[in-house]
GROMACS .gro file of C-alpha atoms in nm:
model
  231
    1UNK     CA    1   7.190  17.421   9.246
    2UNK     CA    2   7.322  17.436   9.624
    3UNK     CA    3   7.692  17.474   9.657
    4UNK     CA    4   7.813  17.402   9.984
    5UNK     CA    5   8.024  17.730  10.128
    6UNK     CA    6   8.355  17.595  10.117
    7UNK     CA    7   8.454  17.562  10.519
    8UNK     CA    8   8.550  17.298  10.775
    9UNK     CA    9   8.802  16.990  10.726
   10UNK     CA   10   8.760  16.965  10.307
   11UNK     CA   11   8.758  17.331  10.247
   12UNK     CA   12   9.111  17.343  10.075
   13UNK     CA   13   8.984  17.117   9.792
   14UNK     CA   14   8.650  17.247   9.724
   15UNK     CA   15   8.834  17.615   9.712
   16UNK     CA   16   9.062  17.464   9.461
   17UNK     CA   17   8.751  17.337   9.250
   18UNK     CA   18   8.633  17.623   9.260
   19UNK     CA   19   8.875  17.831   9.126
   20UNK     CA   20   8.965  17.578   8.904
   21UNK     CA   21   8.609  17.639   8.758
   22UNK     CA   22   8.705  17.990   8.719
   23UNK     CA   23   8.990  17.900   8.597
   24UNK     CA   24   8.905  17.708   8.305
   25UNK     CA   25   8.584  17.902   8.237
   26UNK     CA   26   8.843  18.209   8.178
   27UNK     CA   27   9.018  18.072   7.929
   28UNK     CA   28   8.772  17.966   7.702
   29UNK     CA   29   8.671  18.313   7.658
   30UNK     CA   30   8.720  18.624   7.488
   31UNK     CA   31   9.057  18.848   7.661
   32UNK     CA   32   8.799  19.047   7.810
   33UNK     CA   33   8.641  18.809   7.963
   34UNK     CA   34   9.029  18.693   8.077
   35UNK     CA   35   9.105  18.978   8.206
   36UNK     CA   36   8.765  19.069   8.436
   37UNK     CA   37   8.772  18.658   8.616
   38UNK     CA   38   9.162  18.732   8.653
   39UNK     CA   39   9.076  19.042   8.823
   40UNK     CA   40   8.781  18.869   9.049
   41UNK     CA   41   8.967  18.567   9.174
   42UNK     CA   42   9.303  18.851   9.255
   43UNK     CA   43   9.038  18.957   9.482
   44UNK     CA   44   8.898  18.589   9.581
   45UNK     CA   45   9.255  18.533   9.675
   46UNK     CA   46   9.401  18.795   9.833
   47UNK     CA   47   9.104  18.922  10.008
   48UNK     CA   48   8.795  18.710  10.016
   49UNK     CA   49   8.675  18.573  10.399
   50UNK     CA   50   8.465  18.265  10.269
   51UNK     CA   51   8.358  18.139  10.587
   52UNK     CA   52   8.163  18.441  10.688
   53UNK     CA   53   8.112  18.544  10.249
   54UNK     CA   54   8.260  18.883  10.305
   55UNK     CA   55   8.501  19.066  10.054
   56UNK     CA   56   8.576  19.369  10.206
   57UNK     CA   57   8.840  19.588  10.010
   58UNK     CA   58   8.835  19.980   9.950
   59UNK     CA   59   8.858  20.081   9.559
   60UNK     CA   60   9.207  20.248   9.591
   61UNK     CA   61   9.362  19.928   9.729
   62UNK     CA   62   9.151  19.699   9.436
   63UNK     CA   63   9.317  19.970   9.177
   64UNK     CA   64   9.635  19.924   9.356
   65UNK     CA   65   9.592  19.517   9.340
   66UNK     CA   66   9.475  19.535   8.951
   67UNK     CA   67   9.740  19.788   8.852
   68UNK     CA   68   9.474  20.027   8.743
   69UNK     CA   69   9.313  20.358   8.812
   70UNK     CA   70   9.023  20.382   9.064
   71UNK     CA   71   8.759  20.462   8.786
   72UNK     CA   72   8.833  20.129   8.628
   73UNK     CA   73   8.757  19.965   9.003
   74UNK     CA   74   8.418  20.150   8.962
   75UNK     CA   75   8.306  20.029   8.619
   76UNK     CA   76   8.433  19.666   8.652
   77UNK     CA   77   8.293  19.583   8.995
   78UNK     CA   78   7.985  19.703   8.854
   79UNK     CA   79   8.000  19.471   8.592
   80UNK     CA   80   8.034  19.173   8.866
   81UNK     CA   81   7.753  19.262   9.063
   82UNK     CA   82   7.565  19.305   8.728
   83UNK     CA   83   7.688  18.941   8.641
   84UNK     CA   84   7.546  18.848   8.996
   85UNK     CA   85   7.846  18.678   9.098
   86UNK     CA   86   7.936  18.974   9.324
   87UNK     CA   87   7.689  19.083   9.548
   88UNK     CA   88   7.656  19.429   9.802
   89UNK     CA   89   7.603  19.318  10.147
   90UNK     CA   90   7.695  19.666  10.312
   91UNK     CA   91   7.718  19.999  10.097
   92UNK     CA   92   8.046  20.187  10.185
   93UNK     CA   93   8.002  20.540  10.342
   94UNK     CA   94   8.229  20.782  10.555
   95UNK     CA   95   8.532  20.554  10.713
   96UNK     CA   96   8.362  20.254  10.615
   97UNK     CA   97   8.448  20.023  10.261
   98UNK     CA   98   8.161  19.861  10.097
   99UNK     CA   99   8.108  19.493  10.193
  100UNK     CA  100   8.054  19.233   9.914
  101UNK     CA  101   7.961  18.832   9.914
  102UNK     CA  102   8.017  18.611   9.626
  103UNK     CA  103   7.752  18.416   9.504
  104UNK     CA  104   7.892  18.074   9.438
  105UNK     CA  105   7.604  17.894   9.320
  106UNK     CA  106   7.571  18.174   9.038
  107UNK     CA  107   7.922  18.149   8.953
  108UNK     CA  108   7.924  17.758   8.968
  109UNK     CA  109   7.642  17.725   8.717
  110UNK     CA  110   7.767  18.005   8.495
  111UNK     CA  111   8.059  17.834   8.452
  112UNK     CA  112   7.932  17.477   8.431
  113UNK     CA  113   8.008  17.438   8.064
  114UNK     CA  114   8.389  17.441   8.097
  115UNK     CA  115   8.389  17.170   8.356
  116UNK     CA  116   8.435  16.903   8.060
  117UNK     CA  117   8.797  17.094   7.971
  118UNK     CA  118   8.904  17.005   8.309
  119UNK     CA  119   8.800  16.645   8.311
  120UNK     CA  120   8.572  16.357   8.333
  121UNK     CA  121   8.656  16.364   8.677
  122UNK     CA  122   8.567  16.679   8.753
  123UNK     CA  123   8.211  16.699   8.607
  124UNK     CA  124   8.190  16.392   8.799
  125UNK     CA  125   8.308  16.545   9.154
  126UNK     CA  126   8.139  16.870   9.078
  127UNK     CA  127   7.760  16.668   9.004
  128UNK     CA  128   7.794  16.410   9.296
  129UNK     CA  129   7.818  16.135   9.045
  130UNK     CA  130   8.092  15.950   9.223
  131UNK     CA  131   8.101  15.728   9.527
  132UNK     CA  132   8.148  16.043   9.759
  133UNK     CA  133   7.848  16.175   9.656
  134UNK     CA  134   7.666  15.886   9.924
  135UNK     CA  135   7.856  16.053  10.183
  136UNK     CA  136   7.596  16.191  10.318
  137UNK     CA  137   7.377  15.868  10.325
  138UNK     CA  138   7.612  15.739  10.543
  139UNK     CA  139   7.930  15.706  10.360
  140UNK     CA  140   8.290  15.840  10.451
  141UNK     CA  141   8.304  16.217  10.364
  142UNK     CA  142   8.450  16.343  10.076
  143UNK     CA  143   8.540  16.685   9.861
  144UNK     CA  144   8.236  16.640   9.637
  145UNK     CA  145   8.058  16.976   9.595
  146UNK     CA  146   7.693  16.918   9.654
  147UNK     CA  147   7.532  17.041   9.308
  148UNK     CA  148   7.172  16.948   9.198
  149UNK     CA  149   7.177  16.721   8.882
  150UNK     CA  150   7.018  16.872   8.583
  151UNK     CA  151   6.673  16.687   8.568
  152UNK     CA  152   6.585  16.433   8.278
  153UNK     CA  153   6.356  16.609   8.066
  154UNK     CA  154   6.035  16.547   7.984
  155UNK     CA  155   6.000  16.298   7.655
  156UNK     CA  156   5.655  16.448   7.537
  157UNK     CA  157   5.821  16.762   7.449
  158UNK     CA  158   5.818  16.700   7.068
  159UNK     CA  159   6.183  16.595   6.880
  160UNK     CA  160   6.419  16.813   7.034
  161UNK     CA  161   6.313  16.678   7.401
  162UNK     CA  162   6.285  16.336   7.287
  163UNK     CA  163   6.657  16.398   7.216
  164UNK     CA  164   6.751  16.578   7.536
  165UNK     CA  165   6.585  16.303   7.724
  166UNK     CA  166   6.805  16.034   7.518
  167UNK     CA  167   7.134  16.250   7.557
  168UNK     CA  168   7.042  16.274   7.919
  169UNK     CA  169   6.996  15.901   7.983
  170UNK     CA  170   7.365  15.869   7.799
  171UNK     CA  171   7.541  16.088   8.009
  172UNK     CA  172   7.369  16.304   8.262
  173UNK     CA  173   7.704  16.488   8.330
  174UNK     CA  174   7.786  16.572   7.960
  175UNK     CA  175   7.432  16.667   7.896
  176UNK     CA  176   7.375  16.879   8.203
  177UNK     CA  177   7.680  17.094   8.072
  178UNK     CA  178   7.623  17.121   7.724
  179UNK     CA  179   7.320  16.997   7.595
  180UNK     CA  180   7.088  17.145   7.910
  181UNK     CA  181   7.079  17.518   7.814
  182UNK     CA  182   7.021  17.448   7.388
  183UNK     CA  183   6.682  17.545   7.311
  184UNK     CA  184   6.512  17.439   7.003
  185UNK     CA  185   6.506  17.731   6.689
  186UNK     CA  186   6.326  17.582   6.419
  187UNK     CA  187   6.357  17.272   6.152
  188UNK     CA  188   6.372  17.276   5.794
  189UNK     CA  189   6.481  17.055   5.505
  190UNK     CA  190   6.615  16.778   5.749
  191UNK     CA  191   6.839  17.032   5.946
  192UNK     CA  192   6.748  17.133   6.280
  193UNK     CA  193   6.863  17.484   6.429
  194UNK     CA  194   6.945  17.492   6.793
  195UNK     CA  195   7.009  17.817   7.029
  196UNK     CA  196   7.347  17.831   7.258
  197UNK     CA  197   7.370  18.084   7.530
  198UNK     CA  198   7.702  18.188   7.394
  199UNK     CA  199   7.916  18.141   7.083
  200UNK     CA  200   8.186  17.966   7.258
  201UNK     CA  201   7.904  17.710   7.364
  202UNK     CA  202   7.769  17.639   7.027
  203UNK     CA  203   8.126  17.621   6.875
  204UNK     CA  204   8.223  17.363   7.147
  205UNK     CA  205   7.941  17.162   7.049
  206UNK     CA  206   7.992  17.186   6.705
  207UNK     CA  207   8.333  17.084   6.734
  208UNK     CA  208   8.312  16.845   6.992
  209UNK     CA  209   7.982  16.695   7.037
  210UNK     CA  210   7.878  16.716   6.707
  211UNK     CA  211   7.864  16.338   6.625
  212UNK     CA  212   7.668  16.260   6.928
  213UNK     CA  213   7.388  16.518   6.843
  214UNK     CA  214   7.349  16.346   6.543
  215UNK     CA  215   7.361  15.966   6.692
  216UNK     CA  216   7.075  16.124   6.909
  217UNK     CA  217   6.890  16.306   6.644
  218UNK     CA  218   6.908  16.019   6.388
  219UNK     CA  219   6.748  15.765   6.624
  220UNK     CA  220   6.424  15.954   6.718
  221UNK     CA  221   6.393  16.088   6.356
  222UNK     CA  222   6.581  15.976   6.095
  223UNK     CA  223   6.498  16.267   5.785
  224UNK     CA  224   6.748  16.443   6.013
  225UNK     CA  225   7.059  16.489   5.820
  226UNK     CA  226   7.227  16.814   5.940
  227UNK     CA  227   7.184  16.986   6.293
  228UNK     CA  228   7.336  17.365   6.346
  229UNK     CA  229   7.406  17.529   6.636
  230UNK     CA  230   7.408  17.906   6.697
  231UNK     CA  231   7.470  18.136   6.948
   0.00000   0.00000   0.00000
């Protein structure tokens, strides 16, 4: 995917999405999870130059900002960078702080599965599917973030990309964020096991998208009878 860096007239709004992303990513998680994109967009917001993609921000005033103690800083920036959504642009040595960019597009697609608890609207804006996404064919400009839609995929795959491709063809938004990153674990006695990158993933699907799986399933084989999803 290609995010466009978020400066110029529509800046505000594509911040906002953004951090909406974040946002709603965040909350779907684990309070650990909470806690460390709570701590990252503190620093987003307080500190973060995104037209030149420079966070720069010594580790007592990050302590001071995340009311905690400097070794904390240490460990949990480390886990950002190890994430890859923070990245070290300039090590910090005598008199100088280290210099960090963000890497959107890493964030963005890391957090592409919770764009469906935001809205239909929002997967919508975020994948160019609406009339702004033209804008640049000649149409009036818009907020749409420029992502790359999740290709259909290929159809001679065996069952489970059959399905993907059918899922895909019935809503390239809804499948690019949750049916995309399932990979195919085995079949047996008319159930079919499928792989989610994370257990709040597979639960979502479970729980949400459940009955479309099977609608999919069912038409390109129809000894399916159960499908499970695991993380």
């Amino acid at each position: 995917m290609q995010l466009a860096r978020p400066v110029g007239r529509e800046a505000a709004s594509r911040k906002y999405d953004i951090l909406s992303a974040l946002m709603a990513f965040a909350l779907a998680q684990d309070k650990h999870v909470q806690r460390q994109v709570m701590r990252l967009m503190a620093l987003i917001t307080t500190r973060y130059n995104w037209q030149r993609d420079e966070l720069t921000m010594g580790q007592a005033e990050i302590a001071r900002l995340w009311s905690v103690d400097e070794r904390t800083v240490k460990r949990e920036m480390a886990r950002l960078r190890a994430k890859g959504w923070l990245v070290l642009k300039r090590q910090g040595a005598r008199g100088r702080v280290s210099c960090y960019g963000i890497d959107l597009n890493r964030m963005m697609e890391d957090t592409r599965p919770a764009w469906p608890l935001i809205g239909e609207d929002f997967v919508e804006r975020m994948t160019g599917r609406d009339r702004g996404a033209e804008a640049g064919q000649g149409g009036a400009p818009t907020n749409v973030v420029p992502l790359r839609p999740v290709p259909s995929p290929d159809r001679d795959g065996g069952l489970w990309a059959r399905v993907q491709a059918r899922l895909h063809a019935e809503d390239a938004a809804i499948y690019g964020a949750w049916f995309h990153a399932l990979t195919e674990i085995g079949q047996e006695e008319g159930c079919l096991t499928l792989a989610a990158p994370t257990r709040f993933h597979a639960t979502y699907v479970q729980s949400n998208l459940r009955e479309r799986l099977m609608r999919a399933l069912r038409r390109e084989d129809p000894s399916i009878r159960e499908v499970r999803v695991i993380a």
